[in-house]
Amino acid sequence: MCARGGRRHNRPVSAAENDPNGTPAAPTGPQPEPIRFFGTTWVDHSGGYTARRIGVAVGSLAAAAAACLVLRIAYDGLRIADVGSFVSLLMVVMFAICSSLAFRHTWSAFTTRPDPDRQASLRGLLAIGFVGSLLAYFFRTLTEAPGEKLHRAEYDKAREDHEKRTTRRSGNPSKKRRRS
């Protein structure tokens, strides 16, 4: 009991939580990689995972709708500036193609790790086609956290490899056959 108010300010800590030096014990084995907006809740679908998926789906769809509104205003600006039908058509085609390529690239990045060099070279195209990326994010959140399948496969493989490395072999080592 403390002199101030009769309450302790520290909770009791078990030996499993701290080593003799007083530092927290590090978890053993592979740790799950966090996913944007979901953290590590994708592992066991806890911590408001469903609410986060709904929020991310609504947010990405709202952002895509707002982006389409901005593109519509830009198109109206070109029409008011009277730049000609060719330039207006070129802008619409450019955004349609870039959005479809960005959708495809973002969708495939949820199942395989993208090549960093290719990712860097496509940065401009992905920026122009941001509506496609937002739509890919929306459609993926309807079934899972974006990238969850890829992260789960990698995490399960890492846990399996860790288990193989750390399990002790069974049997009596004295009965082991000697190589001749």
Coordinates of N, CA, C and O in Angstrom, one line a residue:
M1 N 0.8 -1.2 0.0 CA 0.0 0.0 0.0 C 0.9 1.2 0.0 O 1.9 1.3 0.7
C2 N 0.5 2.2 -0.7 CA 1.2 3.5 -0.8 C 0.6 4.5 0.2 O -0.5 4.3 0.6
A3 N 1.4 5.5 0.5 CA 1.0 6.5 1.4 C -0.1 7.4 0.8 O -0.9 7.9 1.5
R4 N 0.0 7.5 -0.5 CA -1.0 8.4 -1.2 C -2.2 7.6 -1.6 O -2.1 6.9 -2.6
G5 N -3.2 7.7 -1.0 CA -4.5 7.1 -1.4 C -4.6 5.6 -1.1 O -5.6 5.1 -1.4
G6 N -3.6 5.0 -0.7 CA -3.6 3.6 -0.4 C -3.7 2.6 -1.6 O -4.1 1.5 -1.5
R7 N -3.3 3.1 -2.8 CA -3.4 2.3 -4.0 C -2.0 2.2 -4.7 O -1.3 3.1 -4.7
R8 N -1.8 1.1 -5.2 CA -0.5 0.9 -6.0 C -0.7 1.4 -7.4 O -1.7 1.3 -8.0
H9 N 0.4 2.0 -7.9 CA 0.3 2.4 -9.3 C 0.9 1.5 -10.3 O 0.7 1.6 -11.5
N10 N 1.6 0.5 -9.8 CA 2.2 -0.6 -10.7 C 1.4 -1.9 -10.5 O 1.1 -2.3 -9.4
R11 N 1.2 -2.6 -11.6 CA 0.6 -3.9 -11.5 C 1.7 -4.9 -11.3 O 2.9 -4.7 -11.7
P12 N 1.4 -6.0 -10.7 CA 2.5 -7.1 -10.5 C 2.8 -7.7 -11.9 O 1.9 -7.9 -12.7
V13 N 4.1 -7.9 -12.1 CA 4.5 -8.5 -13.4 C 5.1 -9.9 -13.1 O 5.9 -10.1 -12.2
S14 N 4.7 -10.8 -14.0 CA 5.2 -12.2 -13.8 C 6.6 -12.3 -14.4 O 7.1 -11.4 -15.2
A15 N 7.3 -13.3 -14.0 CA 8.6 -13.6 -14.5 C 8.6 -13.9 -16.0 O 9.6 -13.6 -16.7
A16 N 7.5 -14.4 -16.5 CA 7.4 -14.7 -18.0 C 7.4 -13.4 -18.8 O 7.8 -13.4 -19.9
E17 N 6.9 -12.4 -18.2 CA 6.8 -11.1 -19.0 C 8.1 -10.4 -19.0 O 8.4 -9.6 -19.9
N18 N 8.9 -10.5 -18.0 CA 10.2 -9.8 -17.9 C 11.4 -10.8 -17.7 O 11.2 -11.8 -17.0
D19 N 12.5 -10.4 -18.3 CA 13.7 -11.2 -18.0 C 14.4 -10.6 -16.8 O 13.9 -9.6 -16.3
P20 N 15.5 -11.1 -16.3 CA 16.1 -10.6 -15.1 C 16.6 -9.1 -15.3 O 16.7 -8.4 -14.3
N21 N 16.8 -8.7 -16.5 CA 17.2 -7.3 -16.7 C 16.0 -6.3 -16.7 O 16.2 -5.1 -16.8
G22 N 14.8 -6.8 -16.6 CA 13.7 -5.9 -16.6 C 13.1 -5.5 -18.0 O 12.2 -4.7 -18.0
T23 N 13.6 -6.1 -19.0 CA 13.1 -5.7 -20.4 C 12.1 -6.7 -20.7 O 12.1 -7.9 -20.4
P24 N 11.0 -6.3 -21.5 CA 10.0 -7.2 -21.8 C 10.5 -8.4 -22.7 O 11.4 -8.2 -23.5
A25 N 10.0 -9.6 -22.5 CA 10.4 -10.7 -23.3 C 9.9 -10.6 -24.7 O 8.7 -10.2 -24.9
A26 N 10.7 -10.8 -25.7 CA 10.3 -10.7 -27.1 C 9.6 -12.0 -27.5 O 10.0 -13.1 -27.1
P27 N 8.5 -11.8 -28.3 CA 7.8 -13.0 -28.7 C 8.7 -13.9 -29.6 O 9.5 -13.4 -30.4
T28 N 8.6 -15.2 -29.5 CA 9.4 -16.1 -30.3 C 8.6 -16.4 -31.6 O 7.4 -16.4 -31.6
G29 N 9.3 -16.7 -32.6 CA 8.7 -17.1 -33.9 C 8.4 -16.0 -34.7 O 8.6 -14.8 -34.4
P30 N 7.8 -16.3 -35.9 CA 7.5 -15.2 -36.9 C 6.3 -14.4 -36.4 O 5.4 -14.9 -35.8
Q31 N 6.4 -13.1 -36.7 CA 5.3 -12.2 -36.4 C 4.5 -11.8 -37.6 O 5.1 -11.6 -38.7
P32 N 3.2 -11.6 -37.5 CA 2.4 -11.3 -38.7 C 2.8 -9.8 -39.2 O 3.0 -9.0 -38.4
E33 N 2.8 -9.7 -40.5 CA 3.0 -8.3 -41.1 C 1.7 -7.5 -41.0 O 0.7 -8.0 -41.5
P34 N 1.7 -6.3 -40.5 CA 0.5 -5.5 -40.5 C 0.1 -5.1 -41.9 O 0.9 -4.9 -42.8
I35 N -1.3 -5.0 -42.1 CA -1.9 -4.5 -43.3 C -2.4 -3.2 -43.0 O -3.0 -2.9 -42.0
R36 N -2.3 -2.3 -44.0 CA -2.8 -0.9 -43.9 C -4.3 -0.9 -43.5 O -5.1 -1.6 -44.1
F37 N -4.6 -0.1 -42.5 CA -6.0 0.0 -41.9 C -6.4 -1.2 -41.1 O -7.4 -1.1 -40.4
F38 N -5.7 -2.3 -41.1 CA -6.1 -3.5 -40.4 C -5.1 -3.9 -39.3 O -5.5 -4.7 -38.5
G39 N -3.9 -3.4 -39.4 CA -2.9 -3.9 -38.5 C -2.7 -5.4 -38.6 O -2.6 -5.9 -39.7
T40 N -2.7 -6.1 -37.5 CA -2.6 -7.5 -37.5 C -3.9 -8.2 -37.1 O -3.9 -9.4 -36.8
T41 N -5.0 -7.4 -37.2 CA -6.3 -8.0 -36.9 C -6.7 -9.1 -37.9 O -7.6 -9.9 -37.6
W42 N -6.1 -9.1 -39.1 CA -6.4 -10.1 -40.1 C -6.1 -11.5 -39.7 O -6.6 -12.4 -40.3
V43 N -5.2 -11.6 -38.7 CA -4.7 -13.0 -38.4 C -5.9 -13.8 -37.8 O -6.2 -14.9 -38.2
D44 N -6.6 -13.2 -36.8 CA -7.7 -13.9 -36.2 C -9.0 -13.2 -36.3 O -10.0 -13.6 -35.6
H45 N -9.1 -12.2 -37.1 CA -10.3 -11.4 -37.4 C -10.9 -10.9 -36.1 O -12.1 -10.9 -35.9
S46 N -10.0 -10.3 -35.2 CA -10.5 -9.7 -34.0 C -10.3 -8.2 -34.0 O -9.8 -7.7 -35.0
G47 N -10.6 -7.5 -33.0 CA -10.3 -6.1 -32.9 C -11.1 -5.3 -33.9 O -10.6 -4.3 -34.4
G48 N -12.4 -5.6 -34.1 CA -13.2 -4.8 -35.1 C -12.8 -5.0 -36.5 O -13.0 -4.1 -37.3
Y49 N -12.4 -6.2 -36.8 CA -12.0 -6.5 -38.2 C -13.1 -6.3 -39.2 O -12.9 -5.7 -40.3
T50 N -14.3 -6.8 -38.9 CA -15.5 -6.6 -39.8 C -15.8 -5.2 -40.0 O -16.1 -4.7 -41.1
A51 N -15.8 -4.4 -38.9 CA -16.1 -3.0 -38.9 C -15.1 -2.3 -39.8 O -15.4 -1.3 -40.5
R52 N -13.8 -2.6 -39.6 CA -12.8 -2.0 -40.4 C -13.0 -2.3 -41.9 O -12.8 -1.4 -42.7
R53 N -13.3 -3.6 -42.2 CA -13.6 -3.9 -43.6 C -14.7 -3.1 -44.2 O -14.6 -2.6 -45.3
I54 N -15.8 -2.9 -43.5 CA -16.9 -2.1 -43.9 C -16.5 -0.7 -44.1 O -16.8 0.0 -45.1
G55 N -15.7 -0.2 -43.1 CA -15.3 1.2 -43.2 C -14.3 1.5 -44.4 O -14.4 2.5 -45.0
V56 N -13.4 0.5 -44.6 CA -12.5 0.7 -45.7 C -13.2 0.6 -47.0 O -12.9 1.4 -48.0
A57 N -14.2 -0.3 -47.1 CA -15.0 -0.4 -48.4 C -15.8 0.8 -48.7 O -15.7 1.4 -49.8
V58 N -16.4 1.4 -47.6 CA -17.2 2.6 -47.8 C -16.3 3.8 -48.1 O -16.6 4.6 -49.0
G59 N -15.2 3.8 -47.4 CA -14.2 4.9 -47.7 C -13.6 4.9 -49.0 O -13.5 6.0 -49.7
S60 N -13.2 3.7 -49.5 CA -12.6 3.7 -50.8 C -13.6 3.9 -51.9 O -13.3 4.6 -52.9
L61 N -14.9 3.5 -51.7 CA -15.9 3.8 -52.7 C -16.2 5.3 -52.7 O -16.4 5.9 -53.8
A62 N -16.3 5.9 -51.5 CA -16.6 7.3 -51.5 C -15.4 8.1 -52.1 O -15.6 9.1 -52.8
A63 N -14.2 7.7 -51.9 CA -13.0 8.4 -52.5 C -13.0 8.2 -54.0 O -12.7 9.2 -54.7
A64 N -13.4 7.1 -54.5 CA -13.5 6.9 -55.9 C -14.6 7.8 -56.5 O -14.4 8.4 -57.6
A65 N -15.7 7.9 -55.8 CA -16.8 8.7 -56.3 C -16.4 10.2 -56.3 O -16.7 11.0 -57.3
A66 N -15.7 10.6 -55.2 CA -15.2 12.0 -55.2 C -14.2 12.3 -56.3 O -14.2 13.3 -56.9
A67 N -13.3 11.3 -56.6 CA -12.3 11.4 -57.6 C -13.0 11.5 -59.0 O -12.6 12.3 -59.8
C68 N -14.1 10.8 -59.2 CA -14.8 10.9 -60.5 C -15.5 12.3 -60.6 O -15.5 12.8 -61.7
L69 N -15.9 12.8 -59.5 CA -16.5 14.2 -59.5 C -15.4 15.2 -59.9 O -15.7 16.1 -60.7
V70 N -14.3 15.0 -59.3 CA -13.2 16.0 -59.6 C -12.8 15.8 -61.1 O -12.5 16.8 -61.8
L71 N -12.7 14.6 -61.6 CA -12.4 14.4 -63.0 C -13.5 15.0 -63.9 O -13.2 15.6 -65.0
R72 N -14.7 14.9 -63.5 CA -15.8 15.5 -64.3 C -15.7 17.1 -64.3 O -15.9 17.7 -65.4
I73 N -15.3 17.7 -63.2 CA -15.1 19.1 -63.2 C -13.9 19.5 -64.1 O -14.0 20.5 -64.8
A74 N -12.9 18.7 -64.1 CA -11.7 18.9 -65.0 C -12.2 18.8 -66.4 O -11.8 19.6 -67.3
Y75 N -13.0 17.8 -66.7 CA -13.5 17.7 -68.1 C -14.3 18.9 -68.5 O -14.2 19.4 -69.6
D76 N -15.2 19.3 -67.6 CA -16.0 20.5 -67.9 C -15.1 21.8 -68.1 O -15.4 22.6 -68.9
G77 N -14.0 21.8 -67.3 CA -13.1 22.9 -67.5 C -12.5 22.9 -68.9 O -12.3 23.9 -69.6
L78 N -12.1 21.7 -69.4 CA -11.6 21.6 -70.8 C -12.6 22.0 -71.8 O -12.3 22.6 -72.8
R79 N -13.9 21.6 -71.6 CA -14.9 21.9 -72.5 C -15.2 23.4 -72.5 O -15.4 24.0 -73.6
I80 N -15.2 24.1 -71.3 CA -15.4 25.5 -71.3 C -14.2 26.2 -71.9 O -14.4 27.3 -72.6
A81 N -13.0 25.7 -71.8 CA -11.8 26.3 -72.4 C -11.8 26.2 -73.9 O -11.0 26.7 -74.6
D82 N -12.7 25.3 -74.4 CA -12.9 25.1 -75.9 C -11.5 24.6 -76.5 O -11.1 25.2 -77.5
V83 N -11.0 23.6 -75.9 CA -9.7 23.1 -76.4 C -9.9 22.1 -77.6 O -9.0 21.8 -78.3
G84 N -11.1 21.8 -77.9 CA -11.4 20.9 -79.0 C -11.8 19.5 -78.6 O -11.5 19.1 -77.5
S85 N -12.5 18.9 -79.5 CA -13.0 17.5 -79.1 C -11.9 16.5 -79.0 O -12.1 15.5 -78.3
F86 N -10.9 16.7 -79.8 CA -9.8 15.7 -79.8 C -9.1 15.6 -78.5 O -8.9 14.5 -77.9
V87 N -8.8 16.8 -77.9 CA -8.2 16.8 -76.6 C -9.1 16.3 -75.5 O -8.6 15.6 -74.6
S88 N -10.4 16.6 -75.6 CA -11.3 16.1 -74.6 C -11.4 14.6 -74.7 O -11.4 13.9 -73.6
L89 N -11.5 14.1 -75.9 CA -11.5 12.6 -76.1 C -10.2 12.0 -75.6 O -10.3 10.9 -75.0
L90 N -9.1 12.6 -75.9 CA -7.8 12.1 -75.5 C -7.7 12.0 -73.9 O -7.2 11.0 -73.4
M91 N -8.3 13.0 -73.2 CA -8.2 13.0 -71.8 C -9.1 11.8 -71.2 O -8.7 11.1 -70.3
V92 N -10.3 11.7 -71.8 CA -11.2 10.6 -71.3 C -10.5 9.2 -71.6 O -10.5 8.4 -70.7
V93 N -10.0 9.0 -72.7 CA -9.3 7.7 -73.1 C -8.1 7.5 -72.2 O -7.9 6.4 -71.7
M94 N -7.3 8.5 -71.9 CA -6.2 8.4 -71.1 C -6.5 8.0 -69.7 O -6.0 7.0 -69.1
F95 N -7.5 8.6 -69.1 CA -7.9 8.3 -67.7 C -8.6 6.9 -67.7 O -8.4 6.1 -66.7
A96 N -9.3 6.5 -68.7 CA -9.9 5.2 -68.8 C -8.8 4.1 -68.9 O -8.9 3.1 -68.1
I97 N -7.9 4.3 -69.7 CA -6.8 3.3 -69.9 C -5.9 3.2 -68.6 O -5.7 2.1 -68.1
C98 N -5.6 4.4 -68.1 CA -4.7 4.4 -66.9 C -5.5 3.8 -65.7 O -4.9 3.1 -64.9
S99 N -6.8 4.1 -65.6 CA -7.5 3.5 -64.5 C -7.7 2.0 -64.6 O -7.6 1.3 -63.6
S100 N -7.9 1.5 -65.8 CA -8.0 0.0 -66.0 C -6.6 -0.6 -65.7 O -6.6 -1.7 -65.0
L101 N -5.5 0.0 -66.1 CA -4.2 -0.6 -65.8 C -3.9 -0.5 -64.3 O -3.3 -1.5 -63.7
A102 N -4.3 0.6 -63.7 CA -4.1 0.7 -62.2 C -4.9 -0.3 -61.5 O -4.4 -0.9 -60.5
F103 N -6.1 -0.6 -61.9 CA -7.0 -1.6 -61.3 C -6.3 -2.9 -61.4 O -6.2 -3.7 -60.4
R104 N -5.9 -3.3 -62.6 CA -5.3 -4.6 -62.8 C -4.0 -4.8 -61.9 O -3.8 -5.8 -61.3
H105 N -3.2 -3.7 -61.9 CA -1.9 -3.8 -61.1 C -2.2 -3.9 -59.6 O -1.6 -4.7 -58.9
T106 N -3.2 -3.1 -59.1 CA -3.5 -3.1 -57.7 C -4.1 -4.5 -57.3 O -3.8 -5.0 -56.3
W107 N -5.0 -5.0 -58.2 CA -5.6 -6.3 -57.9 C -4.6 -7.4 -57.9 O -4.7 -8.3 -57.0
S108 N -3.6 -7.4 -58.8 CA -2.6 -8.5 -58.8 C -1.7 -8.3 -57.6 O -1.1 -9.3 -57.1
A109 N -1.5 -7.1 -57.1 CA -0.6 -6.9 -55.9 C -1.2 -7.5 -54.7 O -0.5 -7.6 -53.7
F110 N -2.5 -7.8 -54.7 CA -3.1 -8.4 -53.5 C -2.8 -9.9 -53.4 O -3.0 -10.5 -52.3
T111 N -2.4 -10.5 -54.5 CA -2.1 -11.9 -54.5 C -0.6 -12.3 -54.7 O -0.2 -13.4 -54.3
T112 N 0.2 -11.4 -55.2 CA 1.6 -11.6 -55.4 C 2.4 -10.3 -55.0 O 1.8 -9.2 -55.3
R113 N 3.6 -10.5 -54.5 CA 4.4 -9.3 -54.2 C 4.8 -8.6 -55.5 O 5.4 -9.3 -56.4
P114 N 4.5 -7.3 -55.7 CA 5.0 -6.7 -56.9 C 6.5 -6.4 -57.0 O 7.1 -6.3 -55.9
D115 N 7.0 -6.4 -58.2 CA 8.5 -6.2 -58.3 C 8.7 -4.7 -58.0 O 8.1 -3.8 -58.6
P116 N 9.7 -4.4 -57.1 CA 9.9 -3.0 -56.8 C 10.3 -2.1 -57.9 O 9.9 -0.9 -58.0
D117 N 11.1 -2.6 -58.9 CA 11.5 -1.8 -60.0 C 10.3 -1.5 -60.9 O 10.2 -0.4 -61.4
R118 N 9.5 -2.5 -61.1 CA 8.3 -2.3 -62.0 C 7.4 -1.3 -61.3 O 6.7 -0.5 -61.9
Q119 N 7.2 -1.5 -60.0 CA 6.4 -0.6 -59.2 C 6.8 0.9 -59.3 O 6.0 1.8 -59.5
A120 N 8.1 1.1 -59.3 CA 8.7 2.4 -59.4 C 8.4 3.0 -60.8 O 8.1 4.2 -61.0
S121 N 8.5 2.2 -61.8 CA 8.4 2.6 -63.2 C 6.9 2.9 -63.5 O 6.6 3.7 -64.4
L122 N 6.0 2.3 -62.8 CA 4.5 2.5 -63.0 C 3.9 3.6 -62.1 O 2.7 3.8 -62.1
R123 N 4.7 4.2 -61.3 CA 4.2 5.2 -60.3 C 3.4 6.3 -61.0 O 2.3 6.6 -60.5
G124 N 3.8 6.8 -62.1 CA 3.1 7.9 -62.8 C 1.7 7.4 -63.3 O 0.7 8.0 -63.2
L125 N 1.8 6.2 -63.9 CA 0.6 5.6 -64.4 C -0.4 5.3 -63.3 O -1.6 5.6 -63.5
L126 N 0.0 4.8 -62.2 CA -0.8 4.5 -61.1 C -1.4 5.8 -60.5 O -2.5 5.8 -60.0
A127 N -0.6 6.9 -60.5 CA -1.1 8.2 -60.0 C -2.3 8.7 -60.9 O -3.2 9.2 -60.4
I128 N -2.1 8.6 -62.2 CA -3.2 9.0 -63.1 C -4.4 8.1 -63.0 O -5.5 8.6 -63.0
G129 N -4.2 6.8 -62.8 CA -5.3 5.9 -62.8 C -5.7 5.6 -61.4 O -6.1 4.5 -61.1
F130 N -5.7 6.6 -60.5 CA -6.0 6.3 -59.1 C -7.4 5.8 -58.8 O -7.7 5.1 -57.9
V131 N -8.3 6.2 -59.7 CA -9.7 5.7 -59.6 C -9.7 4.2 -59.7 O -10.4 3.5 -58.9
G132 N -9.0 3.6 -60.6 CA -8.9 2.2 -60.7 C -8.4 1.5 -59.5 O -8.8 0.4 -59.0
S133 N -7.3 2.1 -58.9 CA -6.8 1.5 -57.6 C -7.8 1.6 -56.5 O -7.9 0.6 -55.7
L134 N -8.5 2.7 -56.4 CA -9.5 2.8 -55.3 C -10.6 1.8 -55.5 O -11.1 1.2 -54.6
L135 N -11.0 1.5 -56.8 CA -12.1 0.6 -57.0 C -11.6 -0.9 -56.8 O -12.3 -1.7 -56.2
A136 N -10.3 -1.1 -57.1 CA -9.8 -2.5 -56.7 C -9.8 -2.7 -55.2 O -10.1 -3.8 -54.7
Y137 N -9.4 -1.6 -54.5 CA -9.4 -1.7 -53.0 C -10.8 -2.0 -52.5 O -11.0 -2.8 -51.6
F138 N -11.8 -1.3 -53.1 CA -13.2 -1.5 -52.7 C -13.7 -2.9 -52.9 O -14.2 -3.6 -52.0
F139 N -13.4 -3.4 -54.1 CA -13.9 -4.8 -54.5 C -13.2 -5.8 -53.6 O -13.8 -6.8 -53.2
R140 N -11.9 -5.6 -53.3 CA -11.2 -6.6 -52.5 C -11.7 -6.6 -51.1 O -11.8 -7.7 -50.4
T141 N -12.1 -5.5 -50.5 CA -12.5 -5.4 -49.1 C -13.9 -6.1 -49.0 O -14.3 -6.3 -47.9
L142 N -14.6 -6.3 -50.1 CA -15.9 -7.1 -50.0 C -15.7 -8.5 -49.5 O -16.6 -9.1 -49.0
T143 N -14.5 -9.1 -49.8 CA -14.2 -10.5 -49.5 C -13.2 -10.7 -48.4 O -13.3 -11.6 -47.6
E144 N -12.2 -9.8 -48.3 CA -11.2 -9.9 -47.3 C -10.5 -8.6 -47.2 O -10.7 -7.6 -47.9
A145 N -9.6 -8.5 -46.2 CA -8.7 -7.3 -46.1 C -7.8 -7.3 -47.3 O -7.2 -8.4 -47.6
P146 N -7.6 -6.2 -48.0 CA -6.7 -6.3 -49.2 C -5.3 -6.8 -48.9 O -4.6 -6.2 -48.0
G147 N -4.9 -7.9 -49.5 CA -3.6 -8.5 -49.3 C -3.6 -9.5 -48.2 O -2.6 -10.2 -47.9
E148 N -4.8 -9.8 -47.6 CA -4.9 -10.8 -46.5 C -4.5 -12.2 -47.0 O -3.7 -12.9 -46.3
K149 N -4.9 -12.6 -48.1 CA -4.6 -13.9 -48.6 C -3.1 -14.1 -48.8 O -2.5 -15.1 -48.4
L150 N -2.4 -13.1 -49.4 CA -1.0 -13.2 -49.6 C -0.3 -13.2 -48.2 O 0.6 -14.0 -48.0
H151 N -0.6 -12.3 -47.3 CA 0.0 -12.2 -46.0 C -0.2 -13.5 -45.2 O 0.7 -13.9 -44.5
R152 N -1.4 -14.0 -45.3 CA -1.7 -15.3 -44.6 C -0.9 -16.4 -45.1 O -0.3 -17.2 -44.3
A153 N -0.7 -16.5 -46.4 CA 0.1 -17.6 -47.0 C 1.5 -17.5 -46.5 O 2.2 -18.5 -46.1
E154 N 2.1 -16.2 -46.6 CA 3.5 -16.0 -46.1 C 3.6 -16.3 -44.6 O 4.6 -16.9 -44.2
Y155 N 2.6 -15.8 -43.8 CA 2.7 -16.0 -42.4 C 2.6 -17.5 -42.0 O 3.4 -18.0 -41.2
D156 N 1.7 -18.2 -42.6 CA 1.6 -19.6 -42.4 C 2.8 -20.4 -42.7 O 3.3 -21.3 -42.0
K157 N 3.4 -20.1 -43.9 CA 4.7 -20.7 -44.3 C 5.8 -20.4 -43.3 O 6.6 -21.3 -43.0
A158 N 5.9 -19.2 -42.9 CA 6.9 -18.8 -41.9 C 6.7 -19.5 -40.6 O 7.7 -20.0 -40.0
R159 N 5.5 -19.7 -40.1 CA 5.2 -20.4 -38.9 C 5.5 -21.9 -39.0 O 6.1 -22.5 -38.1
E160 N 5.2 -22.4 -40.2 CA 5.5 -23.8 -40.5 C 7.0 -24.1 -40.5 O 7.5 -25.0 -39.9
D161 N 7.8 -23.2 -41.1 CA 9.2 -23.3 -41.2 C 9.8 -23.1 -39.8 O 10.8 -23.9 -39.4
H162 N 9.3 -22.2 -39.0 CA 9.7 -22.0 -37.6 C 9.5 -23.3 -36.8 O 10.4 -23.7 -36.0
E163 N 8.3 -23.9 -36.9 CA 8.0 -25.1 -36.2 C 9.0 -26.2 -36.6 O 9.4 -27.0 -35.7
K164 N 9.3 -26.3 -37.9 CA 10.2 -27.4 -38.3 C 11.6 -27.2 -37.7 O 12.3 -28.1 -37.3
R165 N 12.0 -25.9 -37.6 CA 13.4 -25.6 -37.0 C 13.4 -25.8 -35.5 O 14.5 -26.1 -35.0
T166 N 12.3 -25.6 -34.8 CA 12.4 -25.6 -33.4 C 11.9 -26.8 -32.7 O 12.2 -27.0 -31.5
T167 N 11.2 -27.7 -33.4 CA 10.8 -29.0 -32.8 C 12.0 -29.9 -32.6 O 12.9 -30.0 -33.4
R168 N 12.0 -30.5 -31.5 CA 13.0 -31.5 -31.1 C 12.7 -32.8 -31.7 O 11.6 -33.2 -31.8
R169 N 13.8 -33.5 -32.1 CA 13.6 -34.8 -32.7 C 13.3 -35.8 -31.6 O 13.7 -35.6 -30.5
S170 N 12.5 -36.8 -31.9 CA 12.2 -37.8 -30.9 C 13.1 -39.0 -31.0 O 13.7 -39.2 -32.0
G171 N 13.1 -39.8 -30.0 CA 13.9 -41.0 -30.1 C 15.1 -40.9 -29.2 O 15.5 -39.8 -28.8
N172 N 15.7 -42.0 -29.0 CA 16.9 -42.1 -28.2 C 18.1 -41.9 -29.1 O 18.4 -42.7 -30.0
P173 N 19.0 -40.9 -28.9 CA 20.1 -40.6 -29.8 C 21.2 -41.7 -29.7 O 21.9 -41.9 -30.6
S174 N 21.2 -42.5 -28.6 CA 22.2 -43.6 -28.5 C 21.9 -44.8 -29.4 O 22.7 -45.6 -29.7
K175 N 20.6 -44.8 -29.9 CA 20.2 -45.9 -30.8 C 20.4 -45.5 -32.2 O 20.0 -46.2 -33.1
K176 N 20.9 -44.3 -32.5 CA 21.1 -43.8 -33.8 C 22.1 -44.7 -34.5 O 23.1 -45.0 -34.0
R177 N 21.8 -45.0 -35.8 CA 22.7 -45.8 -36.6 C 24.0 -45.0 -36.9 O 23.9 -43.8 -37.2
R178 N 25.1 -45.6 -36.8 CA 26.3 -45.0 -37.2 C 26.6 -45.2 -38.7 O 26.3 -46.3 -39.2
R179 N 27.1 -44.2 -39.3 CA 27.4 -44.3 -40.8 C 28.8 -45.0 -40.9 O 29.7 -44.7 -40.2
S180 N 28.9 -45.9 -41.8 CA 30.2 -46.6 -42.0 C 30.8 -46.1 -43.3 O 30.3 -45.7 -44.2

